[in-house]
């Protein structure tokens, strides 16, 4: 097998094991929500005056995609929309109590994941991490380009 094939196999295995580990160690309350929905909730919880445009910019998605997603989140009772007294035209979003619970769970998962995996990564030196970082950054850019071409 070529080195590139071995690398792709290891990347795939890593993603599968990350997913399996998440299912074994974390609360299931986020399981019914997709990656984008969960991160949309996260940005609504963290941004000041979150609207479709701001969320789209932070998530690297189109405003149309965010509009669809916020409609789903509204229907599920995870977010509410509101306007400001000074500008009734612009629509903003905020988390409901259920949305806040998911926001908190997502933040907790990130802290656990980061702590667990940082312990592993700390055994590597700066040069090794720099090479891996460069590879991952370029690979993610390549994947993003593929997504854009297919969208």
CSV table of C-alpha atoms in Angstrom, one decimal:
chain,number,residue,atom,x,y,z
A,1,UNK,CA,0.0,0.0,0.0
A,2,UNK,CA,1.3,3.5,-0.8
A,3,UNK,CA,2.1,5.9,2.0
A,4,UNK,CA,-0.8,8.2,0.9
A,5,UNK,CA,-3.3,5.3,1.1
A,6,UNK,CA,-2.0,4.4,4.6
A,7,UNK,CA,-2.4,8.0,5.7
A,8,UNK,CA,-6.0,8.3,4.4
A,9,UNK,CA,-6.8,5.0,6.1
A,10,UNK,CA,-5.4,6.4,9.4
A,11,UNK,CA,-7.3,9.6,9.0
A,12,UNK,CA,-10.5,7.7,8.5
A,13,UNK,CA,-9.8,5.5,11.4
A,14,UNK,CA,-9.1,8.5,13.6
A,15,UNK,CA,-12.4,10.1,12.7
A,16,UNK,CA,-14.3,6.9,13.4
A,17,UNK,CA,-12.6,6.5,16.8
A,18,UNK,CA,-13.2,10.1,17.7
A,19,UNK,CA,-16.9,9.6,16.9
A,20,UNK,CA,-17.0,6.3,18.9
A,21,UNK,CA,-15.2,7.8,21.9
A,22,UNK,CA,-17.6,10.8,21.9
A,23,UNK,CA,-20.6,8.4,22.0
A,24,UNK,CA,-19.1,6.4,24.8
A,25,UNK,CA,-18.0,9.3,27.0
A,26,UNK,CA,-20.6,12.1,26.5
A,27,UNK,CA,-24.2,12.9,27.1
A,28,UNK,CA,-26.5,11.9,24.3
A,29,UNK,CA,-28.5,15.1,24.3
A,30,UNK,CA,-26.7,16.5,21.3
A,31,UNK,CA,-26.9,13.3,19.3
A,32,UNK,CA,-30.0,14.2,17.3
A,33,UNK,CA,-28.5,17.5,16.1
A,34,UNK,CA,-26.1,17.7,13.2
A,35,UNK,CA,-22.6,19.3,13.4
A,36,UNK,CA,-23.8,22.5,11.7
A,37,UNK,CA,-26.9,22.9,14.0
A,38,UNK,CA,-24.8,22.4,17.1
A,39,UNK,CA,-22.3,25.0,15.9
A,40,UNK,CA,-25.0,27.4,14.9
A,41,UNK,CA,-26.4,27.1,18.5
A,42,UNK,CA,-22.8,27.7,19.8
A,43,UNK,CA,-22.4,30.9,17.7
A,44,UNK,CA,-25.9,32.2,18.7
A,45,UNK,CA,-24.8,31.7,22.3
A,46,UNK,CA,-21.5,33.4,21.9
A,47,UNK,CA,-22.0,36.2,19.4
A,48,UNK,CA,-23.2,39.7,20.3
A,49,UNK,CA,-26.5,40.4,18.4
A,50,UNK,CA,-26.3,37.2,16.3
A,51,UNK,CA,-28.1,37.6,13.0
A,52,UNK,CA,-28.0,35.5,9.8
A,53,UNK,CA,-25.1,37.5,8.3
A,54,UNK,CA,-22.9,37.2,11.4
A,55,UNK,CA,-23.6,33.5,11.9
A,56,UNK,CA,-22.9,32.8,8.2
A,57,UNK,CA,-19.6,34.7,8.4
A,58,UNK,CA,-18.4,32.9,11.5
A,59,UNK,CA,-19.5,29.5,10.2
A,60,UNK,CA,-18.2,30.0,6.7
A,61,UNK,CA,-21.6,29.2,5.2
A,62,UNK,CA,-24.0,31.1,3.0
A,63,UNK,CA,-26.8,33.3,4.4
A,64,UNK,CA,-29.3,31.0,2.7
A,65,UNK,CA,-28.0,27.9,4.5
A,66,UNK,CA,-28.1,29.7,7.8
A,67,UNK,CA,-31.6,30.9,7.2
A,68,UNK,CA,-32.7,27.3,6.6
A,69,UNK,CA,-30.9,26.2,9.7
A,70,UNK,CA,-32.3,28.9,11.9
A,71,UNK,CA,-35.8,28.0,10.7
A,72,UNK,CA,-35.2,24.4,11.8
A,73,UNK,CA,-33.8,25.5,15.2
A,74,UNK,CA,-36.8,27.9,15.7
A,75,UNK,CA,-39.2,25.0,14.9
A,76,UNK,CA,-37.4,22.7,17.4
A,77,UNK,CA,-37.7,25.4,20.1
A,78,UNK,CA,-34.0,25.9,20.5
A,79,UNK,CA,-33.8,29.6,19.5
A,80,UNK,CA,-36.1,32.6,19.4
A,81,UNK,CA,-36.0,35.6,17.1
A,82,UNK,CA,-36.3,39.2,18.2
A,83,UNK,CA,-35.7,42.7,16.9
A,84,UNK,CA,-34.3,45.8,18.6
A,85,UNK,CA,-36.5,48.8,19.4
A,86,UNK,CA,-34.1,50.9,17.4
A,87,UNK,CA,-34.3,48.7,14.3
A,88,UNK,CA,-37.4,46.6,13.8
A,89,UNK,CA,-36.2,45.4,10.4
A,90,UNK,CA,-33.1,43.4,11.5
A,91,UNK,CA,-33.8,40.0,13.0
A,92,UNK,CA,-31.6,38.6,15.7
A,93,UNK,CA,-31.6,35.2,17.5
A,94,UNK,CA,-31.2,34.1,21.1
A,95,UNK,CA,-31.2,30.7,22.8
A,96,UNK,CA,-34.2,29.4,24.6
A,97,UNK,CA,-33.7,27.4,27.9
A,98,UNK,CA,-33.5,24.2,25.9
A,99,UNK,CA,-31.0,25.9,23.5
A,100,UNK,CA,-28.9,27.1,26.5
A,101,UNK,CA,-28.8,23.5,27.8
A,102,UNK,CA,-27.4,22.3,24.4
A,103,UNK,CA,-25.0,25.3,24.3
A,104,UNK,CA,-23.6,24.4,27.7
A,105,UNK,CA,-23.3,20.7,26.8
A,106,UNK,CA,-21.5,21.5,23.6
A,107,UNK,CA,-19.0,23.8,25.6
A,108,UNK,CA,-18.5,21.0,28.1
A,109,UNK,CA,-17.8,18.5,25.3
A,110,UNK,CA,-15.2,20.8,23.8
A,111,UNK,CA,-13.4,21.3,27.1
A,112,UNK,CA,-13.3,17.5,27.7
A,113,UNK,CA,-12.1,16.8,24.1
A,114,UNK,CA,-9.5,19.4,24.3
A,115,UNK,CA,-8.1,18.3,27.6
A,116,UNK,CA,-8.0,14.7,26.6
A,117,UNK,CA,-6.4,15.2,23.3
A,118,UNK,CA,-3.9,17.9,24.4
A,119,UNK,CA,-2.5,15.4,26.9
A,120,UNK,CA,-1.7,13.2,23.9
A,121,UNK,CA,-0.4,16.0,21.6
A,122,UNK,CA,2.0,17.4,24.3
A,123,UNK,CA,4.4,14.5,23.8
A,124,UNK,CA,5.3,15.9,20.3
A,125,UNK,CA,7.8,18.7,19.7
A,126,UNK,CA,7.2,22.0,18.0
A,127,UNK,CA,8.7,20.8,14.6
A,128,UNK,CA,6.5,17.7,14.5
A,129,UNK,CA,3.4,19.7,15.4
A,130,UNK,CA,4.2,22.4,12.8
A,131,UNK,CA,4.4,19.7,10.1
A,132,UNK,CA,1.1,18.2,11.1
A,133,UNK,CA,-0.5,21.6,11.5
A,134,UNK,CA,0.6,22.6,7.9
A,135,UNK,CA,-0.7,19.3,6.5
A,136,UNK,CA,-4.1,19.6,8.3
A,137,UNK,CA,-4.5,23.3,7.3
A,138,UNK,CA,-3.8,22.5,3.7
A,139,UNK,CA,-6.0,19.3,3.7
A,140,UNK,CA,-8.9,21.2,5.2
A,141,UNK,CA,-8.5,23.9,2.6
A,142,UNK,CA,-8.6,21.3,-0.1
A,143,UNK,CA,-11.8,19.7,1.4
A,144,UNK,CA,-13.4,23.2,1.6
A,145,UNK,CA,-12.6,23.8,-2.0
A,146,UNK,CA,-14.2,20.4,-2.9
A,147,UNK,CA,-17.3,21.4,-0.9
A,148,UNK,CA,-17.6,24.8,-2.7
A,149,UNK,CA,-17.3,23.1,-6.1
A,150,UNK,CA,-20.1,20.7,-5.3
A,151,UNK,CA,-22.4,23.3,-3.7
